[in-house]
XYZ file of C-alpha atoms in Angstrom:
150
model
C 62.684 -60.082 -18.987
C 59.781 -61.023 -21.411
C 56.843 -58.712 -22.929
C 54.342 -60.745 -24.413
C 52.357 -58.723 -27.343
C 48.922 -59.804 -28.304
C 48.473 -59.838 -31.841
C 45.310 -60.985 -33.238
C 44.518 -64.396 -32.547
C 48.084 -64.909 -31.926
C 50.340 -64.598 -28.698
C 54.050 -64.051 -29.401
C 56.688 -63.662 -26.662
C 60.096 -61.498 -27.005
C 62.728 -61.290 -24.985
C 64.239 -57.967 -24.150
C 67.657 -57.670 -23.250
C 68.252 -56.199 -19.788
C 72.265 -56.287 -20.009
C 74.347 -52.776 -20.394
C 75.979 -52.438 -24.075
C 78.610 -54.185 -23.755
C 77.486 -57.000 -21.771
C 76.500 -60.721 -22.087
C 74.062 -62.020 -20.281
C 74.172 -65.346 -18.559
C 71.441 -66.109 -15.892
C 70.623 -63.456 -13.681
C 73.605 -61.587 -14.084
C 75.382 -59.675 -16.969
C 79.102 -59.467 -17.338
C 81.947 -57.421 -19.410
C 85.513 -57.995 -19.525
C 87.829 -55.138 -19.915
C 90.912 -55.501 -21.761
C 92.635 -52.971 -19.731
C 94.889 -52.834 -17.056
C 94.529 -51.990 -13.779
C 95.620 -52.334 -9.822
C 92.633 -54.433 -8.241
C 91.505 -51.309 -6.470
C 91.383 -49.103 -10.109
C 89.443 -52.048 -11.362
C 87.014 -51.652 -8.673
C 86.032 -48.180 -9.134
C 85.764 -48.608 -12.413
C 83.240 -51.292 -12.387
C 81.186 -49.209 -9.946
C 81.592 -46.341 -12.055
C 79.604 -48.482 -14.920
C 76.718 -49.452 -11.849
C 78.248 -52.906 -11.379
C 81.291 -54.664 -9.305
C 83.800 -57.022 -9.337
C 82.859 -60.785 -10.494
C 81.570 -62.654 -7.495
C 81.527 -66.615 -8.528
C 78.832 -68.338 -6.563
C 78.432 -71.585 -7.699
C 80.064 -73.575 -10.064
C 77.478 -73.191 -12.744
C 78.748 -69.846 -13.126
C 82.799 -70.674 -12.822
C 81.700 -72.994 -16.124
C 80.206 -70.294 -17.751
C 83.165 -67.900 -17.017
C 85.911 -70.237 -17.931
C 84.025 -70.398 -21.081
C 83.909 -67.436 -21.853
C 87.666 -66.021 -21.404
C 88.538 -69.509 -23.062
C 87.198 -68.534 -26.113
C 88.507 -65.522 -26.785
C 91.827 -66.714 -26.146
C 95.267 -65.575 -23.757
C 96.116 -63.391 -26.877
C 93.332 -60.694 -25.658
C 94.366 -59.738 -22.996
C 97.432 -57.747 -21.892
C 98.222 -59.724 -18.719
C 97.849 -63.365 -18.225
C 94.905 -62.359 -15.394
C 91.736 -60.935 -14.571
C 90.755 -59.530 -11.129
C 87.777 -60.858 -9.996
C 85.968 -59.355 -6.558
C 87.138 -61.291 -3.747
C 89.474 -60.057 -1.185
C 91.246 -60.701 2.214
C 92.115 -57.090 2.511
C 89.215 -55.873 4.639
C 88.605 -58.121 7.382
C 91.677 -60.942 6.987
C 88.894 -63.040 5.873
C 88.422 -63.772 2.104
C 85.098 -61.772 1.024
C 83.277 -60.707 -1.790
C 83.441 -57.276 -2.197
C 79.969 -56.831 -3.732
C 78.054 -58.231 -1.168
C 80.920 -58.366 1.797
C 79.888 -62.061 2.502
C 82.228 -64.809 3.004
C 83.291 -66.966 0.048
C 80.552 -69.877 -0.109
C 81.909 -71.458 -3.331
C 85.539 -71.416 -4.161
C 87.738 -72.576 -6.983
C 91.228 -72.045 -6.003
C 94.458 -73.253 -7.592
C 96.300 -75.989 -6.026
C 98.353 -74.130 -3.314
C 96.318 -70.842 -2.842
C 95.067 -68.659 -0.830
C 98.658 -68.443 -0.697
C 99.999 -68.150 2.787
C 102.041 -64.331 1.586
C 100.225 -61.587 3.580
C 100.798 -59.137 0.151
C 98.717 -61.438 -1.907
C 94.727 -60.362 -0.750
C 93.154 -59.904 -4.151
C 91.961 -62.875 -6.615
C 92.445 -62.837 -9.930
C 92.071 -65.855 -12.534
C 94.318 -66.670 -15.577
C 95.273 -68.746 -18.386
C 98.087 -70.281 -16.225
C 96.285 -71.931 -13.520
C 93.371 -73.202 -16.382
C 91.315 -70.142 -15.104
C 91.791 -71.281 -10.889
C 92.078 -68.604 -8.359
C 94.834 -67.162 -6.847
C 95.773 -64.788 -4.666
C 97.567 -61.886 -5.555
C 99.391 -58.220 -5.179
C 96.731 -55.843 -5.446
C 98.606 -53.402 -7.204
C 99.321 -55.976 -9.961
C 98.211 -54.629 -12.922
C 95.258 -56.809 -14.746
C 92.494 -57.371 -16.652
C 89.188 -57.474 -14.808
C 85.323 -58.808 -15.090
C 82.437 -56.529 -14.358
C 79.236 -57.858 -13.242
C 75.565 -56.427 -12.681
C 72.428 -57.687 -12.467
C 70.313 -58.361 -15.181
């Protein structure tokens, strides 16, 4: 968001942040990564505990911007080799995103996934599959990616 102030003969603009402490902001959306574990469904609540959800990746604009960002803080921060993100099959059968329970318009999958195993109907990402999706056990334990808006 930007306030513009009027000083004197001069105009100067400044942005204000509009992210929660603790997120960056990218776009429209702000995001934190939490270098805790959790099942997919713990990771859930918690994110809309903190008023946001799940990651939803809608284009790839933003699957650039994320790859970028766990890239360069490196495998060593995190505790598990994944993050959960907020897509699911666990609902409806049907991958979704659980923040706005719409279908999956964009989608970034590792060769061989959605995997076929009726267990695996949460998505994470990882350093393994250069930051692709796969599905997964839900009670896996994982990092996880909060987003809101901004």
């Amino acid at each position: 968001m930007w306030k513009t102030l009027v000083l004197g003969l001069f105009t100067l603009e400044v942005c204000v942040a509009t992210c929660p402490i603790g997120f960056i902001q990218h776009g429209s959306s702000c995001y934190n990564i939490f270098h805790i574990k959790a099942s997919w469904a713990e990771a859930n609540y918690y994110c809309s505990m903190i008023q946001s959800s799940l990651l939803s990746i809608d284009d790839a604009g933003e699957e650039q911007f994320i790859t970028g960002y766990i890239g360069r803080l490196g495998a060593g921060a995190f505790s598990s080799g994944s993050l959960w993100i907020g897509g699911t099959s666990m609902f409806s059968g049907s991958w979704i995103w659980t923040q706005t329970r719409t279908g999956l318009t964009y989608t970034a999958w590792a060769p061989g996934e959605p995997s076929n195993d009726p267990l695996n109907r949460c998505i994470a990402v990882g350093f393994k599959t250069q930051f692709k999706w796969t599905a997964n056990v839900c009670e896996q334990l994982n990092n996880f990616i909060c987003e809101s808006l901004a």
